[in-house]
mmCIF file of C-alpha atoms in Angstrom:
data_model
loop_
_atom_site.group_PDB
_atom_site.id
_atom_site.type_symbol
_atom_site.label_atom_id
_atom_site.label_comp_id
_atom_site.label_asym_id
_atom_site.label_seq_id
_atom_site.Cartn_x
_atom_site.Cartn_y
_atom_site.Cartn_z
ATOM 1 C CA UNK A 34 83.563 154.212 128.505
ATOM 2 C CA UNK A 35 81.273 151.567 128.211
ATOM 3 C CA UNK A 36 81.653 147.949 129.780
ATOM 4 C CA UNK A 37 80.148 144.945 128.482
ATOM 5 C CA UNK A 38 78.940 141.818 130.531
ATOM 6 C CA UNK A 39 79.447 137.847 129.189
ATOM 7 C CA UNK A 40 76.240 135.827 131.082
ATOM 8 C CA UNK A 41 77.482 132.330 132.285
ATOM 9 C CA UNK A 42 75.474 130.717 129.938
ATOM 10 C CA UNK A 43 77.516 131.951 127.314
ATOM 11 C CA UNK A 44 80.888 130.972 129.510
ATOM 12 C CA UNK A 45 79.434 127.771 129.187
ATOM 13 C CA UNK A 46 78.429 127.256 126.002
ATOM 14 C CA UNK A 47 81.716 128.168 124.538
ATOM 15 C CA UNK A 48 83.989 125.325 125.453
ATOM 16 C CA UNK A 49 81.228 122.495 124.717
ATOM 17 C CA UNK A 50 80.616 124.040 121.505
ATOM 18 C CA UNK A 51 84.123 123.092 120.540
ATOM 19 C CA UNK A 52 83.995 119.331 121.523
ATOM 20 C CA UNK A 53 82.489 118.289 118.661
ATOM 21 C CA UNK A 54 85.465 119.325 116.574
ATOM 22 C CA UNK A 55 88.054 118.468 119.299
ATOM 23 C CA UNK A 56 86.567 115.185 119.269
ATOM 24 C CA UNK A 57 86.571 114.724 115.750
ATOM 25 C CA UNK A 58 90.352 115.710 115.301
ATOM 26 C CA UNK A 59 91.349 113.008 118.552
ATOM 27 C CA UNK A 60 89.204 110.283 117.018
ATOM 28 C CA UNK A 61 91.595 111.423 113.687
ATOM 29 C CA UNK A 62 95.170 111.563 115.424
ATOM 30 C CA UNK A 63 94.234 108.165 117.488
ATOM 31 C CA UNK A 64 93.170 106.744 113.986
ATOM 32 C CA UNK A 65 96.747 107.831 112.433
ATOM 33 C CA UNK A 66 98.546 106.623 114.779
ATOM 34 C CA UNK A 67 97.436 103.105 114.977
ATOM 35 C CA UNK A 68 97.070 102.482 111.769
ATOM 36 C CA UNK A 69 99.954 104.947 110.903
ATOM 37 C CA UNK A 70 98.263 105.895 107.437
ATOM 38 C CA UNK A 71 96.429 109.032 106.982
ATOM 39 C CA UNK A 72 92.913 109.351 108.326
ATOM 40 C CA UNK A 73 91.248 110.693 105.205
ATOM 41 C CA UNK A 74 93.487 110.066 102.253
ATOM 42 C CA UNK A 75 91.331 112.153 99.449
ATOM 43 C CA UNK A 76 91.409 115.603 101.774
ATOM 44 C CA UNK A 77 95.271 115.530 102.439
ATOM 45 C CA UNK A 78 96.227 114.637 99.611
ATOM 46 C CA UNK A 79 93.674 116.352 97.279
ATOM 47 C CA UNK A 80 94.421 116.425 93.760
ATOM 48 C CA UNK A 81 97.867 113.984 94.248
ATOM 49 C CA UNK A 82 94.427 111.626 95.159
ATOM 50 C CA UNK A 83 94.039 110.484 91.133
ATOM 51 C CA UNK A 84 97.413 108.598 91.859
ATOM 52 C CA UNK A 85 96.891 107.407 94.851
ATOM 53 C CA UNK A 86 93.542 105.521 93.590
ATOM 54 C CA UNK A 87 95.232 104.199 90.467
ATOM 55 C CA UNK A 88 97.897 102.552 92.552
ATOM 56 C CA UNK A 89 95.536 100.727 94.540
ATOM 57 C CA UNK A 90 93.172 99.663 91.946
ATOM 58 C CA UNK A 91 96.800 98.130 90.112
ATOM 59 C CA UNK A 92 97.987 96.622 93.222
ATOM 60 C CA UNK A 93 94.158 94.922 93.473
ATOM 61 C CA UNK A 94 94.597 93.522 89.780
ATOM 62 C CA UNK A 95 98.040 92.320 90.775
ATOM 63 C CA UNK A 96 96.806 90.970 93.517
ATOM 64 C CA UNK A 97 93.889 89.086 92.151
ATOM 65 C CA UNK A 98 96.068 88.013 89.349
ATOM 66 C CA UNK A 99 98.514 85.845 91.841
ATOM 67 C CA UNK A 100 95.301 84.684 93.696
ATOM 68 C CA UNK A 101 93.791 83.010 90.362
ATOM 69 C CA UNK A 102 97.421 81.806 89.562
ATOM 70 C CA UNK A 103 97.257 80.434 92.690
ATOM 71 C CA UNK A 104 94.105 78.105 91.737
ATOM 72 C CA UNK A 105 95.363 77.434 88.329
ATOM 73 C CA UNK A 106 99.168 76.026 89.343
ATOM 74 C CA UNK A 107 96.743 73.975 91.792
ATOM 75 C CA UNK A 108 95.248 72.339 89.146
ATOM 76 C CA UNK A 109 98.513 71.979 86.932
ATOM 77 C CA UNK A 110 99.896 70.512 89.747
ATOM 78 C CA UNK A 111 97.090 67.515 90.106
ATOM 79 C CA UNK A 112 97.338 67.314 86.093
ATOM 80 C CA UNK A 113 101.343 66.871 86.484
ATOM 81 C CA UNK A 114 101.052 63.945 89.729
ATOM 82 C CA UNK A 115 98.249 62.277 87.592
ATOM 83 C CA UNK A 116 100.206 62.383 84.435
ATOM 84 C CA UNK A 117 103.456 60.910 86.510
ATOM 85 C CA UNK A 118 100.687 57.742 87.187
ATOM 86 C CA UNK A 119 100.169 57.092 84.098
ATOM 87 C CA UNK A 120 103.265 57.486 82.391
ATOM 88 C CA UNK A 121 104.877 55.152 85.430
ATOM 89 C CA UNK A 122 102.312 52.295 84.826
ATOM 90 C CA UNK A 123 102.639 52.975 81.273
ATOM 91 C CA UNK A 124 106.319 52.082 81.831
ATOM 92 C CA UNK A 125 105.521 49.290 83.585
ATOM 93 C CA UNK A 126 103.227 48.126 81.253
ATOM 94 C CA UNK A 127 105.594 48.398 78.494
ATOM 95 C CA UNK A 128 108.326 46.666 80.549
ATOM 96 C CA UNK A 129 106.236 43.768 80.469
ATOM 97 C CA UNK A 130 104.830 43.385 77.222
ATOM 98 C CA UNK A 131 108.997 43.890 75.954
ATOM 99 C CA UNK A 132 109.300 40.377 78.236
ATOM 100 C CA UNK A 133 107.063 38.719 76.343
ATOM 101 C CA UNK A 134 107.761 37.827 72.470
ATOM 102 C CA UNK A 135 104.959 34.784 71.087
ATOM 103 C CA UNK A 136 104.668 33.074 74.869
ATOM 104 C CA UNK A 137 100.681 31.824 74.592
ATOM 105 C CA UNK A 138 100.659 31.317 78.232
ATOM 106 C CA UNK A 139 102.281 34.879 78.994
ATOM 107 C CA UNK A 140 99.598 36.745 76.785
ATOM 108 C CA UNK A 141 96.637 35.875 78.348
ATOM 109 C CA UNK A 142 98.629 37.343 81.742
ATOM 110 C CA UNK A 143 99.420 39.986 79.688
ATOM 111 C CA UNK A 144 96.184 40.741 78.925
ATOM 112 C CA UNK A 145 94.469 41.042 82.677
ATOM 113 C CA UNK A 146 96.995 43.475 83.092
ATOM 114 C CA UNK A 147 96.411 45.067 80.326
ATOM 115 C CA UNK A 148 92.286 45.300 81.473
ATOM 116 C CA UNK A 149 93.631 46.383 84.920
ATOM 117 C CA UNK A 150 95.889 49.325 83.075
ATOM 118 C CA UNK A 151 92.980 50.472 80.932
ATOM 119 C CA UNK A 152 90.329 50.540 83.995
ATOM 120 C CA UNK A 153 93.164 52.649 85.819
ATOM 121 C CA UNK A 154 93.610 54.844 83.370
ATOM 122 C CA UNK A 155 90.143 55.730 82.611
ATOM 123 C CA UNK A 156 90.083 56.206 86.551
ATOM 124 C CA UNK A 157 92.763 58.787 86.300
ATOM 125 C CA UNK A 158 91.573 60.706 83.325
ATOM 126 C CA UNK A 159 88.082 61.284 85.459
ATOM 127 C CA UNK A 160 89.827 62.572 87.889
ATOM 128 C CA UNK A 161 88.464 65.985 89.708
ATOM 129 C CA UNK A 162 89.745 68.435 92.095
ATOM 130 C CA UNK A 163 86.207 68.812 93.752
ATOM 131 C CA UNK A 164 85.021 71.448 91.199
ATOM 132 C CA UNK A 165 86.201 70.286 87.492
ATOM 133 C CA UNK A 166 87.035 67.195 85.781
ATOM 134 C CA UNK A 167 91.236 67.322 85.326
ATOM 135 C CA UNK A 168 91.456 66.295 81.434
ATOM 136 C CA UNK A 169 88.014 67.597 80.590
ATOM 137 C CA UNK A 170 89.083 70.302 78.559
ATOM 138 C CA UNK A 171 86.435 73.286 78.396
ATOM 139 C CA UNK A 172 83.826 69.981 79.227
ATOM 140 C CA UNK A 173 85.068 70.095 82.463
ATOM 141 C CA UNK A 174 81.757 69.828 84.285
ATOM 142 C CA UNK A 175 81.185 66.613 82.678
ATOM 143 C CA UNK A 176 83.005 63.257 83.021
ATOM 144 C CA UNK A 177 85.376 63.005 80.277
ATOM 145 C CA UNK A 178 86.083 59.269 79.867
ATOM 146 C CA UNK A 179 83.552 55.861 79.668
ATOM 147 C CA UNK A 180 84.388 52.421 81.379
ATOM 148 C CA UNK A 181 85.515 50.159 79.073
ATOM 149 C CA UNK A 182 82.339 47.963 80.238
ATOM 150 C CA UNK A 183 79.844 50.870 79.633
ATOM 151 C CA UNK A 184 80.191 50.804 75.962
ATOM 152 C CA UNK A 185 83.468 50.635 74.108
ATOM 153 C CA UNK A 186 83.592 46.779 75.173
ATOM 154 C CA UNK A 187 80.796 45.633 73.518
ATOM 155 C CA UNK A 188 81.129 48.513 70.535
ATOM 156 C CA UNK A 189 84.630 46.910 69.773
ATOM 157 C CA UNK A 190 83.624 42.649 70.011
ATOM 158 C CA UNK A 191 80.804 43.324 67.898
ATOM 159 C CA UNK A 192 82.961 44.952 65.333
ATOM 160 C CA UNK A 193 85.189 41.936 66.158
ATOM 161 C CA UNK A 194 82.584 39.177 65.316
ATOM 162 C CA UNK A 195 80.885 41.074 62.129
ATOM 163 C CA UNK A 196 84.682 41.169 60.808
ATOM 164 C CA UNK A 197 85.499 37.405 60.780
ATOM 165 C CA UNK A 198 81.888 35.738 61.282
ATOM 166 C CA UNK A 199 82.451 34.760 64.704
ATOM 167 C CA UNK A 200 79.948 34.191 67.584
ATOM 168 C CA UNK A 201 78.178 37.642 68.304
ATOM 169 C CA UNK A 202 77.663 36.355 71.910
ATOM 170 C CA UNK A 203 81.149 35.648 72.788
ATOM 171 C CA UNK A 204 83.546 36.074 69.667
ATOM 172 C CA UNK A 205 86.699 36.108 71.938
ATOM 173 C CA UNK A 206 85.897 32.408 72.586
ATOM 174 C CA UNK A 207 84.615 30.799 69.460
ATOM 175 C CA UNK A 208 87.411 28.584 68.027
ATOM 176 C CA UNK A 209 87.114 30.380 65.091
ATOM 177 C CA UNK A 210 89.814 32.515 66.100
ATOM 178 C CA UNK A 211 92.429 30.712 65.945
ATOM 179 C CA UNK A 212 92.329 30.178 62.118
ATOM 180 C CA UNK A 213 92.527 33.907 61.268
ATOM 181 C CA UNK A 214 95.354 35.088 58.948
ATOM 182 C CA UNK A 215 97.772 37.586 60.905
ATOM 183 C CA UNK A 216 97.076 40.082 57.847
ATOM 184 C CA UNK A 217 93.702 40.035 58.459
ATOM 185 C CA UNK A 218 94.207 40.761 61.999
ATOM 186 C CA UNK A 219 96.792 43.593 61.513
ATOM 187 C CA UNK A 220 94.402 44.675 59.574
ATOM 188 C CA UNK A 221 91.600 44.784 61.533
ATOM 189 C CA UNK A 222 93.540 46.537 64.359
ATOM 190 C CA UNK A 223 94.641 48.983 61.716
ATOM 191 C CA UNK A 224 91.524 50.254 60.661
ATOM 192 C CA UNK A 225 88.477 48.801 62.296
ATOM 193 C CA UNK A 226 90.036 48.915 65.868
ATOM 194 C CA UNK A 227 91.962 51.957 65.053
ATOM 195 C CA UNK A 228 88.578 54.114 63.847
ATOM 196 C CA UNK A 229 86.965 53.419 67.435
ATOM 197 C CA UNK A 230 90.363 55.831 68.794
ATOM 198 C CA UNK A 231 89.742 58.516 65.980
ATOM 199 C CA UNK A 232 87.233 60.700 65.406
ATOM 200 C CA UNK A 233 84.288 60.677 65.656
ATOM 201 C CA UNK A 234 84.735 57.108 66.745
ATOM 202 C CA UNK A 235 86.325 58.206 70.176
ATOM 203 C CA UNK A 236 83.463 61.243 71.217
ATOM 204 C CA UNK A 237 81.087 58.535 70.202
ATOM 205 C CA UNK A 238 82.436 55.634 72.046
ATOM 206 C CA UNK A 239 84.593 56.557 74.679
ATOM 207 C CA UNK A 240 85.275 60.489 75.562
ATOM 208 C CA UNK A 241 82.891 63.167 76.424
ATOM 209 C CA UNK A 242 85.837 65.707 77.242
ATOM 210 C CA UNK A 243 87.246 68.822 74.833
ATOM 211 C CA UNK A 244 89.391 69.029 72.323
ATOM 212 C CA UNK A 245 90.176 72.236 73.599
ATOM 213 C CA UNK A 246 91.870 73.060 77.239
ATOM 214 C CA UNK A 247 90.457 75.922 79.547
ATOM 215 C CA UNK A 248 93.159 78.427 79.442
ATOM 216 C CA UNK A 249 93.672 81.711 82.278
ATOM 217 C CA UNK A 250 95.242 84.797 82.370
ATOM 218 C CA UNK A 251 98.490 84.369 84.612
ATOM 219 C CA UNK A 252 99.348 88.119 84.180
ATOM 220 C CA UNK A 253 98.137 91.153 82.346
ATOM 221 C CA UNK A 254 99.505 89.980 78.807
ATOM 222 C CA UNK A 255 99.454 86.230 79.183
ATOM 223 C CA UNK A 256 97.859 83.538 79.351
ATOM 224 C CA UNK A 257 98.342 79.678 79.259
ATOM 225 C CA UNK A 258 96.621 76.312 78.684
ATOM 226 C CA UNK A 259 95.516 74.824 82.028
ATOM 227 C CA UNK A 260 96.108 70.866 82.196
ATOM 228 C CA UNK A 261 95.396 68.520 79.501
ATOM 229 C CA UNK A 262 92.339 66.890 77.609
ATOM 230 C CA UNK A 263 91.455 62.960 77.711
ATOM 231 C CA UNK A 264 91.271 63.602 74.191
ATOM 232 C CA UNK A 265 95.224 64.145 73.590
ATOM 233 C CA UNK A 266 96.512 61.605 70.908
ATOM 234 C CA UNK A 267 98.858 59.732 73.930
ATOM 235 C CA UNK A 268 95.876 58.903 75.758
ATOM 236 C CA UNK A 269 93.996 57.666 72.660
ATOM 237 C CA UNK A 270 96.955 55.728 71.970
ATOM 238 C CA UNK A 271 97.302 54.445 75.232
ATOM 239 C CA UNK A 272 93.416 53.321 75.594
ATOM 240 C CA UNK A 273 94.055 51.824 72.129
ATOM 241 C CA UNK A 274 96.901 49.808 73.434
ATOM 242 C CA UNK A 275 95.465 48.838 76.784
ATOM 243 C CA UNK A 276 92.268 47.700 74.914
ATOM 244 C CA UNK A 277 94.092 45.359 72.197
ATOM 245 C CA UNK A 278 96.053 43.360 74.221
ATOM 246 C CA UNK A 279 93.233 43.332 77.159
ATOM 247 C CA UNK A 280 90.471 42.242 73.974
ATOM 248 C CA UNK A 281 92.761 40.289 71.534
ATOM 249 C CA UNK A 282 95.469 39.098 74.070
ATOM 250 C CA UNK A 283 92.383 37.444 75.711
ATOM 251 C CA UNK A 284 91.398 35.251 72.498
ATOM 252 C CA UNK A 285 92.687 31.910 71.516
ATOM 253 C CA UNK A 286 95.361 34.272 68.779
ATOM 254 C CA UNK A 287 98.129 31.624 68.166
ATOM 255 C CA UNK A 288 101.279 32.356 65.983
ATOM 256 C CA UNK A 289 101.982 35.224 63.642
ATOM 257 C CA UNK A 290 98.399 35.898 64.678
ATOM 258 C CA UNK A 291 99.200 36.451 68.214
ATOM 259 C CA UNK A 292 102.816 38.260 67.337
ATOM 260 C CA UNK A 293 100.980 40.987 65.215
ATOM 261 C CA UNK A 294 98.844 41.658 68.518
ATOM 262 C CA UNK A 295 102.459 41.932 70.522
ATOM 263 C CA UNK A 296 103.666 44.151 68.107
ATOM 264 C CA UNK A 297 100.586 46.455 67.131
ATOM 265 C CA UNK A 298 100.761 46.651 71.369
ATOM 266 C CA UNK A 299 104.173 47.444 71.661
ATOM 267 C CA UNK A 300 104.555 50.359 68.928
ATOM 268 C CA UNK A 301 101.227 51.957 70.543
ATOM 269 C CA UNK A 302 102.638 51.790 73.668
ATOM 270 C CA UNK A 303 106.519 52.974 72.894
ATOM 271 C CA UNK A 304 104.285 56.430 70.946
ATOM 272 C CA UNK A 305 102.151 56.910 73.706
ATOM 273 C CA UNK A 306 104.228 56.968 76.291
ATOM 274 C CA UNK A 307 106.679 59.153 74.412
ATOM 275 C CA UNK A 308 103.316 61.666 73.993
ATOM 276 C CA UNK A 309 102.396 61.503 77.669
ATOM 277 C CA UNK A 310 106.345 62.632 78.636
ATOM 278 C CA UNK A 311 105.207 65.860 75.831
ATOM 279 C CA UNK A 312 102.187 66.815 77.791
ATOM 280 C CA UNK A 313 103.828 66.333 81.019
ATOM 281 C CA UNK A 314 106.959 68.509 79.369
ATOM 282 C CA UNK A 315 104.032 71.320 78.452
ATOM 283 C CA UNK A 316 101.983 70.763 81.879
ATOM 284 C CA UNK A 317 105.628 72.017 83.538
ATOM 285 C CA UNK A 318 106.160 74.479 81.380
ATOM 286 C CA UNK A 319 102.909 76.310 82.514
ATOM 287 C CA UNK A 320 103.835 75.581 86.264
ATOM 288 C CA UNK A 321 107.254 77.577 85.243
ATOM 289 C CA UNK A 322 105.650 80.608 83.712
ATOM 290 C CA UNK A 323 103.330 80.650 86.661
ATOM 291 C CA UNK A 324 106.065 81.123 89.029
ATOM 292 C CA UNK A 325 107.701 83.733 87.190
ATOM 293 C CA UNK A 326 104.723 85.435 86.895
ATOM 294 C CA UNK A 327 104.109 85.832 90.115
ATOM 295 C CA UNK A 328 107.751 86.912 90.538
ATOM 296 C CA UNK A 329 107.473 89.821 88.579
ATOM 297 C CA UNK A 330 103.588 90.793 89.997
ATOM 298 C CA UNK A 331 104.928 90.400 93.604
ATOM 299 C CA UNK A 332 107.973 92.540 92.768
ATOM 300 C CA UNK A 333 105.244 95.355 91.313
ATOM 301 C CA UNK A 334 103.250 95.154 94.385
ATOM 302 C CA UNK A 335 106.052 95.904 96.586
ATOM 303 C CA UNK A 336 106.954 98.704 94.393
ATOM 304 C CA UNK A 337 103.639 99.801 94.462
ATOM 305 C CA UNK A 338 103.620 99.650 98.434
ATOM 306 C CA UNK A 339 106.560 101.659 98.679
ATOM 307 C CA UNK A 340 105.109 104.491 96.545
ATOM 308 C CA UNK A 341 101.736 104.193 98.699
ATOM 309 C CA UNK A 342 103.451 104.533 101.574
ATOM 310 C CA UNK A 343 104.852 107.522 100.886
ATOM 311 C CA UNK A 344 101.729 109.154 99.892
ATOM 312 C CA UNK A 345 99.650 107.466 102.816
ATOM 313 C CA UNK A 346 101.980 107.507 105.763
ATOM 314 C CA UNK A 347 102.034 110.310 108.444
ATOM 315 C CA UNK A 348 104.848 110.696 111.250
ATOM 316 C CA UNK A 349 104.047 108.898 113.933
ATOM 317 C CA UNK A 350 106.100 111.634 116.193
ATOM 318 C CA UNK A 351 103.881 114.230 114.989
ATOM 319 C CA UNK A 352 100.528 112.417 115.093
ATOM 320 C CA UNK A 353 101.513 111.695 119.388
ATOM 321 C CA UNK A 354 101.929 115.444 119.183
ATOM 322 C CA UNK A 355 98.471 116.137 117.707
ATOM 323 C CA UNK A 356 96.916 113.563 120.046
ATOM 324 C CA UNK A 357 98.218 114.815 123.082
ATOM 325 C CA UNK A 358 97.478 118.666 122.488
ATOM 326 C CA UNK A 359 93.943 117.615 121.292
ATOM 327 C CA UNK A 360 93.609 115.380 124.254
ATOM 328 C CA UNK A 361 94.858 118.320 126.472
ATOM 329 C CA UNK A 362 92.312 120.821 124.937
ATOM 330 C CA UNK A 363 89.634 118.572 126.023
ATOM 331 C CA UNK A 364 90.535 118.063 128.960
ATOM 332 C CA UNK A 365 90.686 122.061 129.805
ATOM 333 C CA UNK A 366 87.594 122.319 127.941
ATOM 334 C CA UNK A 367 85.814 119.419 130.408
ATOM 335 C CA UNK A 368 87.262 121.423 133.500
ATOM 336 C CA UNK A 369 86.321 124.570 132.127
ATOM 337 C CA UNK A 370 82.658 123.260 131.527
ATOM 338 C CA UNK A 371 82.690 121.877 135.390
ATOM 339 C CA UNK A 372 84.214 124.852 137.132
ATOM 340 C CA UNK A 373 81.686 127.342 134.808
ATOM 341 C CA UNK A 374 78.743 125.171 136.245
ATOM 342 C CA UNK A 375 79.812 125.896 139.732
ATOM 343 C CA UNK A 376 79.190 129.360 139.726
ATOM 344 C CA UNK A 377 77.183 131.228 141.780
ATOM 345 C CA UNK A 378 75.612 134.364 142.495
ATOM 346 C CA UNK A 379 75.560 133.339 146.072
ATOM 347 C CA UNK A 380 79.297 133.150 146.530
ATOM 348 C CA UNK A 381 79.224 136.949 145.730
ATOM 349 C CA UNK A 382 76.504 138.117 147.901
#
């Protein structure tokens, strides 16, 4: 028979060699049940991992998705309060100029207002939302719309003055304008005027904005137009309206003369305010498909947290269980260590 002998060195050695893993497995169960997910997804769940990974990288799409749409009905929504603006001074406007049939005295009113409308309106149409320009279409780092003072102004009464020989320094005011024919007038309106709205006459005169609006993906098979452009045909229209009866309302027009001007105004007006109700009709349309957009997205994301959870969650009854065995085990193995280290050949001699 043959007896072997342990050394307490190796008595002691044994139970701190397994703290490191006893450690590493309470660290683990203390992990699990906080967060009640498992501690290391790709080891438990090994291959099952592939769908684990593709969930999460959908659910981050999704989620990035409603966080753009979330910028984008932002901007809609300035677009939409701006576009209320000018529609309701439009109204106004039009209200007004309805009052007035050949009244001298009440054109020349008319016509501050109608300098007042057009300065507002070139206001709103450089409007920003701190980053972009609102109605700057794919320009929208750049302002879309000129003062009617830094160019268009003087552009238009010199066109004015070559047209009927009036005084290039102030043609508004030269007597002269009181003899011209109303067919001359509607006629000048009708094309000369008219031109300066049109292309190129309005890039070159008046708008620096796009044609074209930015669009963004609102899902991940659609997109939509964001806002509106400065260059829409309501807003030429309205500029165009605002700027004959603020230019030619001004002037000394008298008769059939100044009822041309009226009417020119009027049909402008009644068109462009019937194309600014259009945009504002497609501005809401985007804000709707927005919202159910993000419906649907935030419906999959739910689904997708359901499935995750069921491949990431652990039972919280069991994980205690773990913690408090593994915590137990340490302990023993701490009081282990401390009563090996008291040992001593002394207490046997």
């Amino acid at each position: 028979m043959f007896s072997s002998f342990i050394s307490t060195l190796s008595l002691n050695h044994a139970p701190r060699a397994a703290l490191p893993r006893l450690q590493t497995e309470l660290a683990k169960a203390s992990q699990e049940l906080t967060t009640g997910r498992r501690a290391d997804v790709g080891l438990d769940l090994g291959v099952g991992i592939g769908e684990n990974l593709t969930l999460r990288r959908d659910q981050a799409s999704l989620q990035s998705l409603i966080d753009g749409n979330a910028s984008t009905g932002a901007a809609l929504d300035r677009t939409q309060t701006a576009l209320d603006d000018i529609r309701a001074q439009a109204d106004g406007f039009l209200s007004a100029l309805v009052g007035i049939s050949q009244a001298d005295s009440g054109a020349s009113v008319l016509a501050a207002q109608g300098r007042s409308a057009l300065d507002a309106l070139t206001a709103t149409l450089n409007l920003t939302d701190g980053r972009r320009y609102l109605f700057g279409g794919l320009n929208s780092g750049t302002k879309p719309m000129a003062g009617f003072d830094e160019g268009p102004q003087a552009a238009i009464t010199s066109a004015f003055a070559a047209r009927f020989g009036l005084d290039p320094a102030d043609p508004l005011k030269d007597p002269a304008v009181a003899q011209i024919p109303a067919a001359d007038l509607a006629d000048f309106i009708d094309t000369t005027l008219a031109a300066s709205f049109e292309e190129p006459g309005w890039s070159a005169t008046w708008s620096d904005a796009s044609s074209e609006n930015r669009s963004a993906a609102i899902s991940s098979t659609s997109r939509i137009e964001v806002g509106a452009s400065a260059n829409e045909p309501a807003m030429r229209k309205l500029a165009m309206a605002y700027t004959v009866i603020a230019t030619l309302g001004a002037a000394p027009l008298k008769g059939d003369a100044l009822a041309t001007v009226l009417d020119r105004t009027r049909s402008l007006m009644g068109s462009a305010v019937s194309g600014v109700t259009d945009i504002a009709t497609r501005v809401g349309s985007a804000q709707s498909r927005i919202a159910a957009a993000d419906t649907l997205m935030r419906g999959a994301i739910d689904a997708t947290d359901r499935r995750l959870n069921v491949l990431e969650s652990i039972d919280p009854a069991e994980a205690k269980t773990r913690l408090d065995t593994v915590t137990t085990q340490i302990e023993m193995s701490y009081s282990l260590t401390s009563r090996i280290l008291k040992l001593s050949i002394m207490d046997y001699i």
